[in-house]
CSV table of C-alpha atoms in Angstrom, one decimal:
chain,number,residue,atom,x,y,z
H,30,UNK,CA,-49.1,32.2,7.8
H,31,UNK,CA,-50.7,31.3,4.6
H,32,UNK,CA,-51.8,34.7,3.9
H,33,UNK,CA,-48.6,35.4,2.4
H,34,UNK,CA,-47.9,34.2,-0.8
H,35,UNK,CA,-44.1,34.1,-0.7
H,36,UNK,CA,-42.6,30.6,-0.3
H,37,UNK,CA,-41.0,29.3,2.6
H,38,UNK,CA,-37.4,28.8,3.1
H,39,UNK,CA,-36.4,26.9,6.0
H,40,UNK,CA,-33.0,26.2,6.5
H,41,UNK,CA,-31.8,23.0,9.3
H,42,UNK,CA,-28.6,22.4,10.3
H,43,UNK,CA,-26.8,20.1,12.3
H,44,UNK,CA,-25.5,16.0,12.0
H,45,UNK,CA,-22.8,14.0,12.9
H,46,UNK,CA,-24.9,10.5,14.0
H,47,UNK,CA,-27.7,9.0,13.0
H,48,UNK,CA,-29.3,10.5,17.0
H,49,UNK,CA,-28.8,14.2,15.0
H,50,UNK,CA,-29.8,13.4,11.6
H,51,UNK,CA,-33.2,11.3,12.4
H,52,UNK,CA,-35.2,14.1,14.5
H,53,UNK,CA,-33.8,16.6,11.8
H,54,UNK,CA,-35.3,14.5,8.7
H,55,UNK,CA,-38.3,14.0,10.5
H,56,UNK,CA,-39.0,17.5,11.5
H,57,UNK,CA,-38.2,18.2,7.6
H,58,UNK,CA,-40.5,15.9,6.4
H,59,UNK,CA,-43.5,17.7,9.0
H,60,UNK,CA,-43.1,20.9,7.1
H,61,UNK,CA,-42.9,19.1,3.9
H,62,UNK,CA,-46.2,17.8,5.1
H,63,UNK,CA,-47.5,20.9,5.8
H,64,UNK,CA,-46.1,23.1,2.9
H,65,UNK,CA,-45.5,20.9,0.3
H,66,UNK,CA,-44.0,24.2,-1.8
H,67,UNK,CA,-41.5,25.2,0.8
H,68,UNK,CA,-37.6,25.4,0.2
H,69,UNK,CA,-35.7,23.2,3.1
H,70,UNK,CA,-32.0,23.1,2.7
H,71,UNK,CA,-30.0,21.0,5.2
H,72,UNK,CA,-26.7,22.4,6.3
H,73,UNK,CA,-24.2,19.7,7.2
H,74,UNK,CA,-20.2,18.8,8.5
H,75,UNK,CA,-18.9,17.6,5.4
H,76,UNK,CA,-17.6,13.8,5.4
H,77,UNK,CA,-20.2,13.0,7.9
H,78,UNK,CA,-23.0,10.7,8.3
H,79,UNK,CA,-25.4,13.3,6.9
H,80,UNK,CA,-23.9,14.0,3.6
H,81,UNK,CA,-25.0,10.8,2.3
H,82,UNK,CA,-28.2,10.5,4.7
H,83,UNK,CA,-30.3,13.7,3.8
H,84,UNK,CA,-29.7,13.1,0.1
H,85,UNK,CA,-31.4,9.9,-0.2
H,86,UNK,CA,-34.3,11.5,2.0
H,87,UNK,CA,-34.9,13.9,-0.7
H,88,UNK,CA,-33.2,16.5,0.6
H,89,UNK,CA,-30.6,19.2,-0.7
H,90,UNK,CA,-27.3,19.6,1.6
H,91,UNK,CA,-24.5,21.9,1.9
H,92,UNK,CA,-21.2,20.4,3.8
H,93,UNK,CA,-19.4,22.8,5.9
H,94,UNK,CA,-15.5,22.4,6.9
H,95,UNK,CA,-16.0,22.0,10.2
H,96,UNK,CA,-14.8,19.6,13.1
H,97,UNK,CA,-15.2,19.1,16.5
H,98,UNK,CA,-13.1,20.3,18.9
H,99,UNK,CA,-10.3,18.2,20.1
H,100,UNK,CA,-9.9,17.8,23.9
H,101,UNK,CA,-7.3,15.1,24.2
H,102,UNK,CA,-5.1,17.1,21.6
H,103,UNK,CA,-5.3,20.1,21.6
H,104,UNK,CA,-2.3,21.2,18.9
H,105,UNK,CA,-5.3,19.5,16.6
H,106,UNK,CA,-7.3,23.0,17.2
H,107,UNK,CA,-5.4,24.9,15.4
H,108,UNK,CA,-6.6,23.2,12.2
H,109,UNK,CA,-9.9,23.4,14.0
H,110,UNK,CA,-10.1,26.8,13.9
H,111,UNK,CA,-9.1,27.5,10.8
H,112,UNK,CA,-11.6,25.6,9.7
H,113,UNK,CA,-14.3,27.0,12.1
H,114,UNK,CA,-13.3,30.3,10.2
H,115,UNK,CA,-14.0,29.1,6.6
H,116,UNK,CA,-17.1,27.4,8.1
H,117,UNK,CA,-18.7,31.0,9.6
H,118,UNK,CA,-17.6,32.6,5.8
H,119,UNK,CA,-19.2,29.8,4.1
H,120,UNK,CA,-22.5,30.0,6.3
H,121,UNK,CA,-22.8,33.5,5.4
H,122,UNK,CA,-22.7,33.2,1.8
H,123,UNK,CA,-25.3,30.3,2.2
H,124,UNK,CA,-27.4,33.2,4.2
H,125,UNK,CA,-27.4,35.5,1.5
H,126,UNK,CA,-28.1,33.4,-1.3
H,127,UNK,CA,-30.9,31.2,0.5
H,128,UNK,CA,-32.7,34.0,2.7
H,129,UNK,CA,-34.4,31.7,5.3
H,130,UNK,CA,-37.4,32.6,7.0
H,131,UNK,CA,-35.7,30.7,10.5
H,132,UNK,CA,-32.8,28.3,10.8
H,133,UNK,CA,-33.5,25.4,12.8
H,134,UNK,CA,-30.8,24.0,14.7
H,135,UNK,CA,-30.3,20.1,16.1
H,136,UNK,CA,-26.9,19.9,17.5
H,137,UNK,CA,-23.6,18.9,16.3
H,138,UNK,CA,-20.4,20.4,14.9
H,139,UNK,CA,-22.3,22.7,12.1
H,140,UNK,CA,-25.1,24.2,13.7
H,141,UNK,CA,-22.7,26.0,15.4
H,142,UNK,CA,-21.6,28.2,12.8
H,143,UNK,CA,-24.5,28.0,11.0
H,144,UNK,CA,-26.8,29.5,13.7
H,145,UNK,CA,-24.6,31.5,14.7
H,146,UNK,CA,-24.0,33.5,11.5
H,147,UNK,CA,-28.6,33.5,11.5
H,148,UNK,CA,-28.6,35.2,14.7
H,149,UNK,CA,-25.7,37.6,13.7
H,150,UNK,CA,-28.0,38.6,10.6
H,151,UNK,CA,-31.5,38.4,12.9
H,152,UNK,CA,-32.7,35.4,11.0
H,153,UNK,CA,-34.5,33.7,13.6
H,154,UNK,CA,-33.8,30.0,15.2
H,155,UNK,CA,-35.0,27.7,16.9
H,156,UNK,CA,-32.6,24.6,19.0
H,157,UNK,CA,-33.7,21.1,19.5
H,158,UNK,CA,-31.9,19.8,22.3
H,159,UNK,CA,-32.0,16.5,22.4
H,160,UNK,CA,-30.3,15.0,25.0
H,161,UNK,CA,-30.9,15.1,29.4
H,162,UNK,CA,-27.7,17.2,29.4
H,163,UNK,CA,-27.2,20.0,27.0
H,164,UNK,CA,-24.7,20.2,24.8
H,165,UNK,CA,-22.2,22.8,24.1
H,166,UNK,CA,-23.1,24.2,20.8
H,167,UNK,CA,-27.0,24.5,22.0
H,168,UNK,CA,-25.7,26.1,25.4
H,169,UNK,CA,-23.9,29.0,23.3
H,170,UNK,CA,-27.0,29.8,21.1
H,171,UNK,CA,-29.8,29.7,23.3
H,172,UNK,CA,-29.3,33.3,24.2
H,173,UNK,CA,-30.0,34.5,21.2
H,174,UNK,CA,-32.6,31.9,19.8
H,175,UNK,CA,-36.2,32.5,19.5
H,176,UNK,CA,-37.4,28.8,21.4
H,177,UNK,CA,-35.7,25.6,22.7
H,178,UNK,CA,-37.5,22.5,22.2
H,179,UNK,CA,-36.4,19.5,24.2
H,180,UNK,CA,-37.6,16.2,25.6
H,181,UNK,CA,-36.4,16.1,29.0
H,182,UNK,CA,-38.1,18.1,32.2
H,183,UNK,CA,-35.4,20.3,34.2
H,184,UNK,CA,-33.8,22.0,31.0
H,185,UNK,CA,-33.8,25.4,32.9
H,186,UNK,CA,-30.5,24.7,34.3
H,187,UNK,CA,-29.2,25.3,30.7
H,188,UNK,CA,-31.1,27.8,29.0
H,189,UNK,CA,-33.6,30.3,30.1
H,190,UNK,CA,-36.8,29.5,31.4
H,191,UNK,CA,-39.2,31.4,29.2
H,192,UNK,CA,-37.7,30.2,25.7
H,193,UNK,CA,-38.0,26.3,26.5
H,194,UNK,CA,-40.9,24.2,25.3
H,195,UNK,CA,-41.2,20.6,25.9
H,196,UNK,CA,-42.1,18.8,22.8
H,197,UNK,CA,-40.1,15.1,23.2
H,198,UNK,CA,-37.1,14.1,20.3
H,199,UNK,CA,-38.8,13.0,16.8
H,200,UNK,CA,-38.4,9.7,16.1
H,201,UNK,CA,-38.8,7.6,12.2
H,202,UNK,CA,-42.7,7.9,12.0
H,203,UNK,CA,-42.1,4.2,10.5
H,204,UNK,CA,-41.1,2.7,13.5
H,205,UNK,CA,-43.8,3.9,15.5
H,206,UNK,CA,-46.7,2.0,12.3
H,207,UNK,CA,-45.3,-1.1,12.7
H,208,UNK,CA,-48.7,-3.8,12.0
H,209,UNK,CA,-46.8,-7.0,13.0
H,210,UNK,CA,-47.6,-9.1,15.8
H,211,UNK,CA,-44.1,-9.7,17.9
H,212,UNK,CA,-44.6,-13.4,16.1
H,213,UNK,CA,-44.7,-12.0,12.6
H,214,UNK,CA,-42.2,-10.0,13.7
H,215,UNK,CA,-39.9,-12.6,14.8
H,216,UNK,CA,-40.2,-14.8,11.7
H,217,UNK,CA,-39.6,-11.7,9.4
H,218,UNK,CA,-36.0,-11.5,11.9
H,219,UNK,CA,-35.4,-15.3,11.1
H,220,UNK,CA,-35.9,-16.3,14.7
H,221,UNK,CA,-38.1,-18.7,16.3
H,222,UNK,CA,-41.8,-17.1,16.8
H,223,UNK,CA,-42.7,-18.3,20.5
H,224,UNK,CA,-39.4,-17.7,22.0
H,225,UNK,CA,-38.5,-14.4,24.9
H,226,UNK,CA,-36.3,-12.4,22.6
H,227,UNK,CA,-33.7,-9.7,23.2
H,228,UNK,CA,-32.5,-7.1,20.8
H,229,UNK,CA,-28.7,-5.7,20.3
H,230,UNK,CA,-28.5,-2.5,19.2
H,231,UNK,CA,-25.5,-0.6,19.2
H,232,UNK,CA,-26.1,2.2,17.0
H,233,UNK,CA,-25.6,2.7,13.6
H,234,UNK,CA,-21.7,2.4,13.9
H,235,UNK,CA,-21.9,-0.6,16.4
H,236,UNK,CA,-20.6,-0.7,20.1
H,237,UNK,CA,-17.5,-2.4,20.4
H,238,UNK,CA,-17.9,-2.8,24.7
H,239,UNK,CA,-21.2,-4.3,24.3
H,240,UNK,CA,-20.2,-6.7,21.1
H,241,UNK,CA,-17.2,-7.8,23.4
H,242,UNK,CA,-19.6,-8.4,26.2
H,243,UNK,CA,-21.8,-10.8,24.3
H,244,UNK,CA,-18.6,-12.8,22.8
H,245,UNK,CA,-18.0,-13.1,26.5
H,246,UNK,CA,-21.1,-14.1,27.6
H,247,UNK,CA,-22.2,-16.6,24.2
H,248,UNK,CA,-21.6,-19.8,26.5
H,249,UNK,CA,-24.1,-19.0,28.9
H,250,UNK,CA,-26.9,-17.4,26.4
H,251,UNK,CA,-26.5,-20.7,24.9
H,252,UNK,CA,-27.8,-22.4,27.7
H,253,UNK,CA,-30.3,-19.9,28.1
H,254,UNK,CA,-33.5,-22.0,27.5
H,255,UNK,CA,-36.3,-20.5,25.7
H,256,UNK,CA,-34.4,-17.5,25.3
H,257,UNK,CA,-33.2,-15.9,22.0
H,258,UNK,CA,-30.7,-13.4,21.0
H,259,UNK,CA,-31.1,-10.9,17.5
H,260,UNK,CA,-27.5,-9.5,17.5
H,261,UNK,CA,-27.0,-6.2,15.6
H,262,UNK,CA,-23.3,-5.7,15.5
H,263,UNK,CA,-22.4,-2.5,13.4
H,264,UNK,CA,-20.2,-3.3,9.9
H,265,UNK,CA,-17.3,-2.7,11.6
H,266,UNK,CA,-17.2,-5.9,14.3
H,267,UNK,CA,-19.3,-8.0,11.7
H,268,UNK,CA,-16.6,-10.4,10.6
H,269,UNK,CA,-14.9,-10.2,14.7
H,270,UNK,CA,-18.6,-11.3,15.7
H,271,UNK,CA,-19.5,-13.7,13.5
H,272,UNK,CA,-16.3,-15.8,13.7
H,273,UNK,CA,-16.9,-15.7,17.4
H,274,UNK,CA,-20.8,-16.8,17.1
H,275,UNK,CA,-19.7,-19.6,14.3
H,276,UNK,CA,-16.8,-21.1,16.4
H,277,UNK,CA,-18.9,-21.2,19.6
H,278,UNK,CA,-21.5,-23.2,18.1
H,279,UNK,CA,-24.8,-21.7,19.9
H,280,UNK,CA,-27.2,-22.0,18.0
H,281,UNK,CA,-29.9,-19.2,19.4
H,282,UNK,CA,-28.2,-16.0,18.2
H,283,UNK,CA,-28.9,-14.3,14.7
H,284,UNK,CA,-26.2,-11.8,14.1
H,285,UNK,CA,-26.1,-9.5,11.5
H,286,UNK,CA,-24.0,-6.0,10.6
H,287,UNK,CA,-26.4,-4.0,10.4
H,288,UNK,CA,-30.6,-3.7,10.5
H,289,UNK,CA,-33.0,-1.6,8.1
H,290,UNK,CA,-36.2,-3.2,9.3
H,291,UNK,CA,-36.0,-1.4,12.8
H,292,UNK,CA,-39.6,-1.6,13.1
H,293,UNK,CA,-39.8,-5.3,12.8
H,294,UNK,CA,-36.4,-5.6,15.3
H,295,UNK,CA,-38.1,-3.6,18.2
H,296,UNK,CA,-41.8,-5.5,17.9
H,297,UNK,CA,-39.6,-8.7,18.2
H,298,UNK,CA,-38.0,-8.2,21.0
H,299,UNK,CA,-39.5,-8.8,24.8
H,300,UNK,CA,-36.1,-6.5,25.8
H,301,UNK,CA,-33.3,-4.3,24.2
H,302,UNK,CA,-30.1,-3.8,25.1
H,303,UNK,CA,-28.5,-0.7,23.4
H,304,UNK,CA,-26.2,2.4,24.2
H,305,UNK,CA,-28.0,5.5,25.8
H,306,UNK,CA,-27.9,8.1,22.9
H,307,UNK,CA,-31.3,10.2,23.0
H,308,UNK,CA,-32.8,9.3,19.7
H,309,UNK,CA,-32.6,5.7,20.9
H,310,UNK,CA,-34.2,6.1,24.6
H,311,UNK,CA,-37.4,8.3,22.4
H,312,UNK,CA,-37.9,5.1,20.4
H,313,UNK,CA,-38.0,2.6,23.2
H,314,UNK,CA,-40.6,5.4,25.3
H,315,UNK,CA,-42.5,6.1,22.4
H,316,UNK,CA,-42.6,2.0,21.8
H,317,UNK,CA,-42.4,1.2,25.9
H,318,UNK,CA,-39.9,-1.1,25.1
H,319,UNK,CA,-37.9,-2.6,28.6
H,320,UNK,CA,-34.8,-1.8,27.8
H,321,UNK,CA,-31.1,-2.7,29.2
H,322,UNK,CA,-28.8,0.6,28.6
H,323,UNK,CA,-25.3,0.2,28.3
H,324,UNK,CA,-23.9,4.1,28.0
H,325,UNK,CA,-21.0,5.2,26.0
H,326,UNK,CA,-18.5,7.1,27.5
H,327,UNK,CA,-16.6,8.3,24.5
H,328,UNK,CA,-19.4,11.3,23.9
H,329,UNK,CA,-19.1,15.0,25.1
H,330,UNK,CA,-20.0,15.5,28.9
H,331,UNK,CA,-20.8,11.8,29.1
H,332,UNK,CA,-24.4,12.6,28.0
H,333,UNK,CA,-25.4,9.1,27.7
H,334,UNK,CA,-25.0,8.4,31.4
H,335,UNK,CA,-27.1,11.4,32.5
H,336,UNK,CA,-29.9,10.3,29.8
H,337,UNK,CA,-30.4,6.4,30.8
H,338,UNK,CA,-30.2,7.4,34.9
H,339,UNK,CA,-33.3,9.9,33.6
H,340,UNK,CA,-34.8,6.3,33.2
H,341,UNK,CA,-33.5,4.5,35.4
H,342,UNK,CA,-34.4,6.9,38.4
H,343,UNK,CA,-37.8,6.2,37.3
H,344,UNK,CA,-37.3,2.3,37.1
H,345,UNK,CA,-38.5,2.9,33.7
H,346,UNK,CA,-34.6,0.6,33.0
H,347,UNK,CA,-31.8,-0.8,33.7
H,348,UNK,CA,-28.1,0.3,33.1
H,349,UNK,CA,-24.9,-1.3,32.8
H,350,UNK,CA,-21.7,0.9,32.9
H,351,UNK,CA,-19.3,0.4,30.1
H,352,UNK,CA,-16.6,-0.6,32.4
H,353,UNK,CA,-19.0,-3.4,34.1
H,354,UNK,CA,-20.5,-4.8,30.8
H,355,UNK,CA,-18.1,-7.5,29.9
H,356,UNK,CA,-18.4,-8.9,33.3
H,357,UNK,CA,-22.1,-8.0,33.7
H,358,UNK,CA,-24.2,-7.2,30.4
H,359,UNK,CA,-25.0,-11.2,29.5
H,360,UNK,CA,-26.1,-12.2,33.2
H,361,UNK,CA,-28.3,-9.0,33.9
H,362,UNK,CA,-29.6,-9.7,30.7
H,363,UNK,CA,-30.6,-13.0,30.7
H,364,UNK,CA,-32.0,-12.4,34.6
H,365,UNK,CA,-34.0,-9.2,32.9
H,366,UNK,CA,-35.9,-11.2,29.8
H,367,UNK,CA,-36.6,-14.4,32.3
H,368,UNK,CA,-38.4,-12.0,35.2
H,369,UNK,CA,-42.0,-11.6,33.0
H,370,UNK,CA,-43.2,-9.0,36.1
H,371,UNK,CA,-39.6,-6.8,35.8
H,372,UNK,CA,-40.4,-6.5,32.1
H,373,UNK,CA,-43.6,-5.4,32.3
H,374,UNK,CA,-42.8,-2.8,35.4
H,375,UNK,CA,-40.1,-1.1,32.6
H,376,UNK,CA,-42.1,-1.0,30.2
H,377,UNK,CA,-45.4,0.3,31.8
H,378,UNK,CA,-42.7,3.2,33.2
H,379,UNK,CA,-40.7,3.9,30.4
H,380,UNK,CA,-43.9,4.6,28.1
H,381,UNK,CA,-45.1,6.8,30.7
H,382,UNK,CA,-42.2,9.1,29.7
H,383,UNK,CA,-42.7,8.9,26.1
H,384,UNK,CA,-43.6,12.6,24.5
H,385,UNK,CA,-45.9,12.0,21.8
H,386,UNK,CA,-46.1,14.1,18.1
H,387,UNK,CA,-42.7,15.7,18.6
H,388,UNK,CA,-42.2,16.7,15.1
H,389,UNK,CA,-45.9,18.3,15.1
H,390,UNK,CA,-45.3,19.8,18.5
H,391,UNK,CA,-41.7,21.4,17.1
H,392,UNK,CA,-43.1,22.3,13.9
H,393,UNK,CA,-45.9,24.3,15.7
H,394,UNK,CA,-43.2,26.3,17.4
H,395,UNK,CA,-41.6,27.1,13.7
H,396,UNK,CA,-45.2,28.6,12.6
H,397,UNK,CA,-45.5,30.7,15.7
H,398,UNK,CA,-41.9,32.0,15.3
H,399,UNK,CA,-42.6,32.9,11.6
H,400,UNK,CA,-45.5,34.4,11.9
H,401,UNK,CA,-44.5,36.9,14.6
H,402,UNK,CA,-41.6,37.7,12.7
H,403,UNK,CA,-43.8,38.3,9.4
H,404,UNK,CA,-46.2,40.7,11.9
């Protein structure tokens, strides 16, 4: 490919949470790598998490008007479509002014119409799918797109066959460098160094189920000896959370809104309780974390469920249902972190799933699909 002298353009779309943004940045930041003179442009839903995400990567963006698709209220579609309409015009004129060699798409409202209006014009694309269960937007492009990259086995019941290629979800490269011991890594979370520790994750919004669960359960983790708890609530439960922690007096629980030294949180903790979303289960293969999953059910075709009983078929975790978790979560968890032999079972299993290199593996597929194209 570097026979010709003309300078890439590469154009990724997609967003909407931080499980879309993350594998799009880091599969950004492998071309960069690469071809430190290419053009990337991100393509985004305007007013979402990515807006404000890609930018302070380093990254340009362009918002389009679109939403999703409203299933419990469906007079809302009509807006929807009207702005589905300005989004397909928009993503033409970004076509024709940016002239991408392929347009990369990771799921979520604005791949949608921006792939779609690439294949119309024969640009090239390639998906990343990265959830167990395919979603909708991937589903209706894989016809027409040139590979599918996902991290699960069994994708053929959703696209075909000979255009999928098993290369795992990219996870922050950060993350996976981490140089602390777990007792470094504990004192740098303002915990106790020598005690079994579990990690809270809920996303980057928070989970309110699994927040409610551990209000619920805060009496008995506080009996829990030798145990502790680092409690990562989201912004929006902060103040609910940390009224509830203060008034109950236990003392082994660090809570806190929100968590930017990830790295440091997972080499803490001896288990991690967090929703199911895909870019989460990557990170605890990749880091053979035992993990506790707790799936969401307010997500399209109740992916989450599908991806953690892809683990937990494989004893590589343990699940809690939504519905269950207030009753459930704080006893499974505290029986989990005090059974050393469960712990290291999940573990050893779950980091037998992990697919290593993912943003290498996808960005080998980009190079493939651009030079064929240029031949």
């Amino acid at each position: 490919m570097s026979g010709n002298n003309k300078k890439l353009n590469i154009l990724v779309s997609g967003g909407g949470t931080g499980g879309h943004i993350f594998p799009a940045l880091s599969i950004a930041n492998e071309v960069h790598r690469r071809y430190p003179e290419a053009n990337i442009l991100f393509v985004g839903a305007e007013g979402r998490m990515e807006m404000e995400k890609v930018p302070a990567a380093g990254y340009k963006i362009i918002g389009l008007p679109v939403s999703g698709f409203d299933r419990k209220r469906l007079w809302r579609n009509v807006a929807v479509g009207i702005k589905l309409l300005k989004s397909m015009s928009k993503a033409r004129a970004i076509l024709k002014e940016f002239n991408p060699d392929i347009a990369i798409g990771v799921g979520g409202y604005a791949s949608g119409p921006m792939l779609k209006a690439a294949q119309k014009r024969g640009i090239p694309t390639l998906l990343q799918e990265q959830n167990s269960y395919a979603g909708v937007t991937n589903k209706l492009l894989a016809a027409k797109a040139e590979r599918i990259c996902v991290a699960y086995e069994g994708m053929e019941r959703f696209f075909p066959q000979e255009k999928i290629v098993l290369t795992g979800n990219p996870v922050r490269r950060n993350l996976l460098e981490c140089g602390a011991t777990p007792e470094q890594a504990r004192q740098a979370m303002g915990v106790s160094p020598n005690k079994k520790t579990v990690l809270i994750i809920g996303g980057s919004l928070g989970a309110r189920t699994v927040n409610n669960a551990i209000i619920a359960g805060l009496k008995q983790i506080g009996e829990a000896y030798g145990v502790q708890v680092i409690w990562q609530t989201g912004k929006l439960y902060d103040q609910q959370c940390r009224e509830a922690l203060e008034a109950s007096g236990v003392k082994n629980v660090v809570q806190m809104p929100f968590i930017s030294n990830m790295d440091m949180a997972y080499r803490a903790a001896d288990l991690v309780v967090s929703r199911a979303g895909a870019s989460s289960i990557s990170e605890l293969q990749l880091l053979g974390k035992a993990a506790i999953l707790v799936p969401s059910p307010n997500v399209a075709e109740d992916h989450q469920t599908k991806n953690a009983l892809a683990l937990v078929n494989r004893d590589a975790a343990v699940m809690v249902t939504d519905a269950d978790a207030v009753e459930t979560l704080v006893p499974t968890m505290l029986d989990t972190v005090g059974n050393s032999d469960l712990l290291a079972s999940l573990s050893a299993n779950v980091e037998k799933m992990a697919l290593r290199d993912a943003a290498e593996h996808i960005v080998d597929e980009v190079e493939k699909i651009i030079s064929n194209n240029k031949a």
